[in-house]
PDB file of C-alpha atoms in Angstrom:
ATOM      1  CA  MET A  15     -53.898  25.051  -6.825  1.00 69.00           C
ATOM      2  CA  ARG A  16     -53.401  22.512  -9.588  1.00 78.00           C
ATOM      3  CA  SER A  17     -50.585  24.565 -11.141  1.00 82.00           C
ATOM      4  CA  MET A  18     -48.781  24.742  -7.788  1.00 82.00           C
ATOM      5  CA  ILE A  19     -48.888  20.954  -7.465  1.00 86.00           C
ATOM      6  CA  ASN A  20     -47.608  20.527 -11.011  1.00 85.00           C
ATOM      7  CA  LEU A  21     -44.862  23.055 -10.295  1.00 83.00           C
ATOM      8  CA  ALA A  22     -43.867  21.213  -7.093  1.00 85.00           C
ATOM      9  CA  ILE A  23     -43.736  17.868  -8.929  1.00 85.00           C
ATOM     10  CA  ALA A  24     -41.697  19.359 -11.767  1.00 81.00           C
ATOM     11  CA  ALA A  25     -39.269  20.963  -9.302  1.00 80.00           C
ATOM     12  CA  SER A  26     -38.791  17.701  -7.401  1.00 80.00           C
ATOM     13  CA  LEU A  27     -38.177  15.796 -10.647  1.00 72.00           C
ATOM     14  CA  ALA A  28     -35.676  18.403 -11.798  1.00 71.00           C
ATOM     15  CA  ALA A  29     -33.867  18.231  -8.453  1.00 68.00           C
ATOM     16  CA  GLY A  30     -33.744  14.434  -8.745  1.00 65.00           C
ATOM     17  CA  VAL A  31     -32.246  14.610 -12.229  1.00 63.00           C
ATOM     18  CA  VAL A  32     -29.595  17.076 -11.129  1.00 64.00           C
ATOM     19  CA  ALA A  33     -28.687  14.945  -8.102  1.00 62.00           C
ATOM     20  CA  GLN A  34     -28.026  11.805 -10.190  1.00 64.00           C
ATOM     21  CA  PRO A  35     -24.334  11.037 -10.567  1.00 65.00           C
ATOM     22  CA  HIS A  36     -23.191  11.350 -14.143  1.00 62.00           C
ATOM     23  CA  ASN A  37     -19.937   9.448 -14.380  1.00 62.00           C
ATOM     24  CA  HIS A  38     -18.880  10.764 -17.783  1.00 64.00           C
ATOM     25  CA  ARG A  39     -16.119   8.146 -18.007  1.00 64.00           C
ATOM     26  CA  HIS A  40     -14.410   9.429 -14.860  1.00 62.00           C
ATOM     27  CA  ARG A  41     -13.627   5.966 -13.592  1.00 64.00           C
ATOM     28  CA  HIS A  42     -11.044   5.051 -11.027  1.00 64.00           C
ATOM     29  CA  VAL A  43      -8.059   3.240 -12.407  1.00 64.00           C
ATOM     30  CA  LYS A  44      -8.128  -0.308 -11.135  1.00 65.00           C
ATOM     31  CA  LYS A  45      -4.946  -1.450  -9.517  1.00 64.00           C
ATOM     32  CA  ASP A  46      -3.468  -4.664 -10.815  1.00 63.00           C
ATOM     33  CA  THR A  47      -2.779  -6.500  -7.591  1.00 64.00           C
ATOM     34  CA  ALA A  48      -1.053  -9.336  -9.439  1.00 65.00           C
ATOM     35  CA  LEU A  49       1.751  -6.943 -10.358  1.00 63.00           C
ATOM     36  CA  ASP A  50       2.111  -5.772  -6.776  1.00 65.00           C
ATOM     37  CA  GLN A  51       2.397  -9.302  -5.387  1.00 68.00           C
ATOM     38  CA  ARG A  52       4.790 -10.822  -7.909  1.00 69.00           C
ATOM     39  CA  ASP A  53       7.965 -12.523  -6.753  1.00 74.00           C
ATOM     40  CA  VAL A  54      10.408 -11.088  -9.246  1.00 74.00           C
ATOM     41  CA  VAL A  55      13.911 -10.066  -8.371  1.00 74.00           C
ATOM     42  CA  VAL A  56      15.558  -7.480 -10.593  1.00 76.00           C
ATOM     43  CA  VAL A  57      19.258  -8.101 -11.121  1.00 79.00           C
ATOM     44  CA  TYR A  58      21.544  -5.607 -12.853  1.00 81.00           C
ATOM     45  CA  GLU A  59      24.476  -7.066 -14.729  1.00 81.00           C
ATOM     46  CA  SER A  60      27.207  -5.044 -16.315  1.00 81.00           C
ATOM     47  CA  GLY A  61      27.291  -5.583 -20.026  1.00 80.00           C
ATOM     48  CA  PRO A  62      30.123  -5.116 -22.465  1.00 80.00           C
ATOM     49  CA  THR A  63      31.336  -1.548 -22.788  1.00 76.00           C
ATOM     50  CA  VAL A  64      32.745  -0.397 -26.091  1.00 78.00           C
ATOM     51  CA  VAL A  65      34.995   2.647 -26.128  1.00 78.00           C
ATOM     52  CA  ALA A  66      35.490   4.265 -29.516  1.00 81.00           C
ATOM     53  CA  TYR A  67      38.124   6.941 -30.079  1.00 83.00           C
ATOM     54  CA  GLU A  68      37.540   9.368 -32.946  1.00 83.00           C
ATOM     55  CA  LEU A  69      39.439  12.361 -34.198  1.00 84.00           C
ATOM     56  CA  GLY A  70      37.745  14.509 -36.811  1.00 84.00           C
ATOM     57  CA  GLY A  71      35.135  11.808 -37.433  1.00 85.00           C
ATOM     58  CA  LYS A  72      37.766   9.147 -38.175  1.00 90.00           C
ATOM     59  CA  PRO A  73      38.549   6.317 -35.752  1.00 89.00           C
ATOM     60  CA  ILE A  74      41.997   6.242 -34.152  1.00 89.00           C
ATOM     61  CA  SER A  75      43.680   3.518 -32.114  1.00 89.00           C
ATOM     62  CA  GLU A  76      43.514   3.333 -28.351  1.00 87.00           C
ATOM     63  CA  GLU A  77      47.263   3.914 -28.017  1.00 90.00           C
ATOM     64  CA  GLU A  78      47.111   7.106 -30.105  1.00 91.00           C
ATOM     65  CA  ALA A  79      44.165   8.363 -28.068  1.00 87.00           C
ATOM     66  CA  LYS A  80      45.840   7.683 -24.711  1.00 87.00           C
ATOM     67  CA  GLN A  81      49.078   9.292 -25.890  1.00 91.00           C
ATOM     68  CA  GLY A  82      47.166  12.360 -27.132  1.00 89.00           C
ATOM     69  CA  ILE A  83      45.294  12.647 -23.836  1.00 86.00           C
ATOM     70  CA  ALA A  84      48.539  12.279 -21.867  1.00 89.00           C
ATOM     71  CA  ASP A  85      50.254  14.942 -24.013  1.00 92.00           C
ATOM     72  CA  GLY A  86      47.302  17.302 -23.609  1.00 87.00           C
ATOM     73  CA  LEU A  87      46.507  17.311 -27.336  1.00 87.00           C
ATOM     74  CA  PHE A  88      43.131  15.604 -26.928  1.00 83.00           C
ATOM     75  CA  VAL A  89      40.312  16.211 -24.476  1.00 78.00           C
ATOM     76  CA  VAL A  90      37.814  13.598 -23.380  1.00 76.00           C
ATOM     77  CA  VAL A  91      34.326  14.946 -23.998  1.00 74.00           C
ATOM     78  CA  GLY A  92      32.287  15.107 -20.793  1.00 65.00           C
ATOM     79  CA  GLU A  93      35.077  13.849 -18.529  1.00 61.00           C
ATOM     80  CA  THR A  94      38.654  14.600 -17.627  1.00 53.00           C
ATOM     81  CA  VAL A  95      39.675  10.982 -17.156  1.00 60.00           C
ATOM     82  CA  PRO A  96      37.962   8.136 -19.021  1.00 53.00           C
ATOM     83  CA  SER A  97      35.986   6.061 -16.548  1.00 61.00           C
ATOM     84  CA  SER A  98      32.750   4.157 -16.342  1.00 62.00           C
ATOM     85  CA  THR A  99      30.074   4.465 -13.702  1.00 66.00           C
ATOM     86  CA  PRO A 100      29.366   1.312 -11.697  1.00 65.00           C
ATOM     87  CA  LEU A 101      25.925  -0.221 -11.904  1.00 66.00           C
ATOM     88  CA  PRO A 102      23.803  -0.430  -8.757  1.00 68.00           C
ATOM     89  CA  SER A 103      24.394  -3.542  -6.705  1.00 69.00           C
ATOM     90  CA  ALA A 104      22.119  -6.492  -7.318  1.00 65.00           C
ATOM     91  CA  SER A 105      19.301  -6.772  -4.835  1.00 63.00           C
ATOM     92  CA  THR A 106      17.937 -10.149  -3.829  1.00 64.00           C
ATOM     93  CA  SER A 107      15.288  -8.818  -1.475  1.00 63.00           C
ATOM     94  CA  THR A 108      11.636  -9.604  -2.001  1.00 65.00           C
ATOM     95  CA  ALA A 109       8.894  -7.091  -2.519  1.00 63.00           C
ATOM     96  CA  PRO A 110       8.070  -5.048   0.592  1.00 62.00           C
ATOM     97  CA  THR A 111       5.033  -6.142   2.527  1.00 65.00           C
ATOM     98  CA  PRO A 112       2.281  -3.551   2.744  1.00 63.00           C
ATOM     99  CA  SER A 113       1.714  -1.985   6.121  1.00 63.00           C
ATOM    100  CA  VAL A 114      -1.254  -3.128   8.136  1.00 63.00           C
ATOM    101  CA  SER A 115      -2.631   0.298   8.902  1.00 61.00           C
ATOM    102  CA  LYS A 116      -3.410   2.577   6.008  1.00 58.00           C
ATOM    103  CA  ASP A 117      -5.204   5.153   8.120  1.00 65.00           C
ATOM    104  CA  ALA A 118      -4.113   8.742   8.071  1.00 65.00           C
ATOM    105  CA  GLN A 119      -2.204   9.956  11.074  1.00 66.00           C
ATOM    106  CA  PHE A 120      -2.619  13.446  12.389  1.00 65.00           C
ATOM    107  CA  PHE A 121      -0.233  15.043  14.833  1.00 67.00           C
ATOM    108  CA  GLU A 122      -0.910  18.112  16.904  1.00 71.00           C
ATOM    109  CA  ALA A 123       1.636  20.150  18.757  1.00 72.00           C
ATOM    110  CA  LYS A 124       1.063  22.950  21.190  1.00 73.00           C
ATOM    111  CA  VAL A 125       2.862  26.104  20.284  1.00 72.00           C
ATOM    112  CA  ASN A 126       3.576  28.357  23.200  1.00 73.00           C
ATOM    113  CA  LYS A 127       3.286  31.879  21.941  1.00 68.00           C
ATOM    114  CA  PRO A 128       4.962  34.438  24.142  1.00 66.00           C
ATOM    115  CA  SER A 129       2.386  36.650  25.720  1.00 64.00           C
ATOM    116  CA  THR A 130       2.982  40.286  25.092  1.00 66.00           C
ATOM    117  CA  SER A 131       1.319  42.979  27.049  1.00 64.00           C
ATOM    118  CA  SER A 132       1.469  46.593  26.195  1.00 67.00           C
ATOM    119  CA  THR A 133       0.221  49.555  28.097  1.00 71.00           C
ATOM    120  CA  PRO A 134      -2.460  51.477  26.285  1.00 70.00           C
ATOM    121  CA  THR A 135      -1.476  54.900  25.111  1.00 74.00           C
ATOM    122  CA  PRO A 136      -3.217  57.638  27.087  1.00 76.00           C
ATOM    123  CA  THR A 137      -5.754  59.668  25.226  1.00 78.00           C
ATOM    124  CA  PRO A 138      -4.946  63.356  25.066  1.00 80.00           C
ATOM    125  CA  THR A 139      -7.199  65.597  27.081  1.00 80.00           C
ATOM    126  CA  PRO A 140      -8.379  68.789  25.450  1.00 79.00           C
ATOM    127  CA  THR A 141      -7.174  71.928  27.189  1.00 72.00           C
TER     128      THR A 141
END
């Protein structure tokens, strides 16, 4: 009787130890709300663009390069016509306001499956 009580106590203690949460450094990353609520506007400005023309590792003048491209002697690497890509337009909008509801939304739709009916195949009768 005494051993059964000791066994029951030991089992309940073991179950309690197993049920304890062991975090093992699995912490949630804390969000920095100050970064989310800052009033900073990002503005893109086009900076100076330097175009360098080289032939065989030696620099050549812009006139020589344009004449060589026009004559078909030179090829622009990566492009057919030298051009630059425009930067994105500057945005002066403020940070978006968070939505009020952060609940999950679930949508259900009824799917009408066409009903198919088939006639059962007759069982053969032994003759």
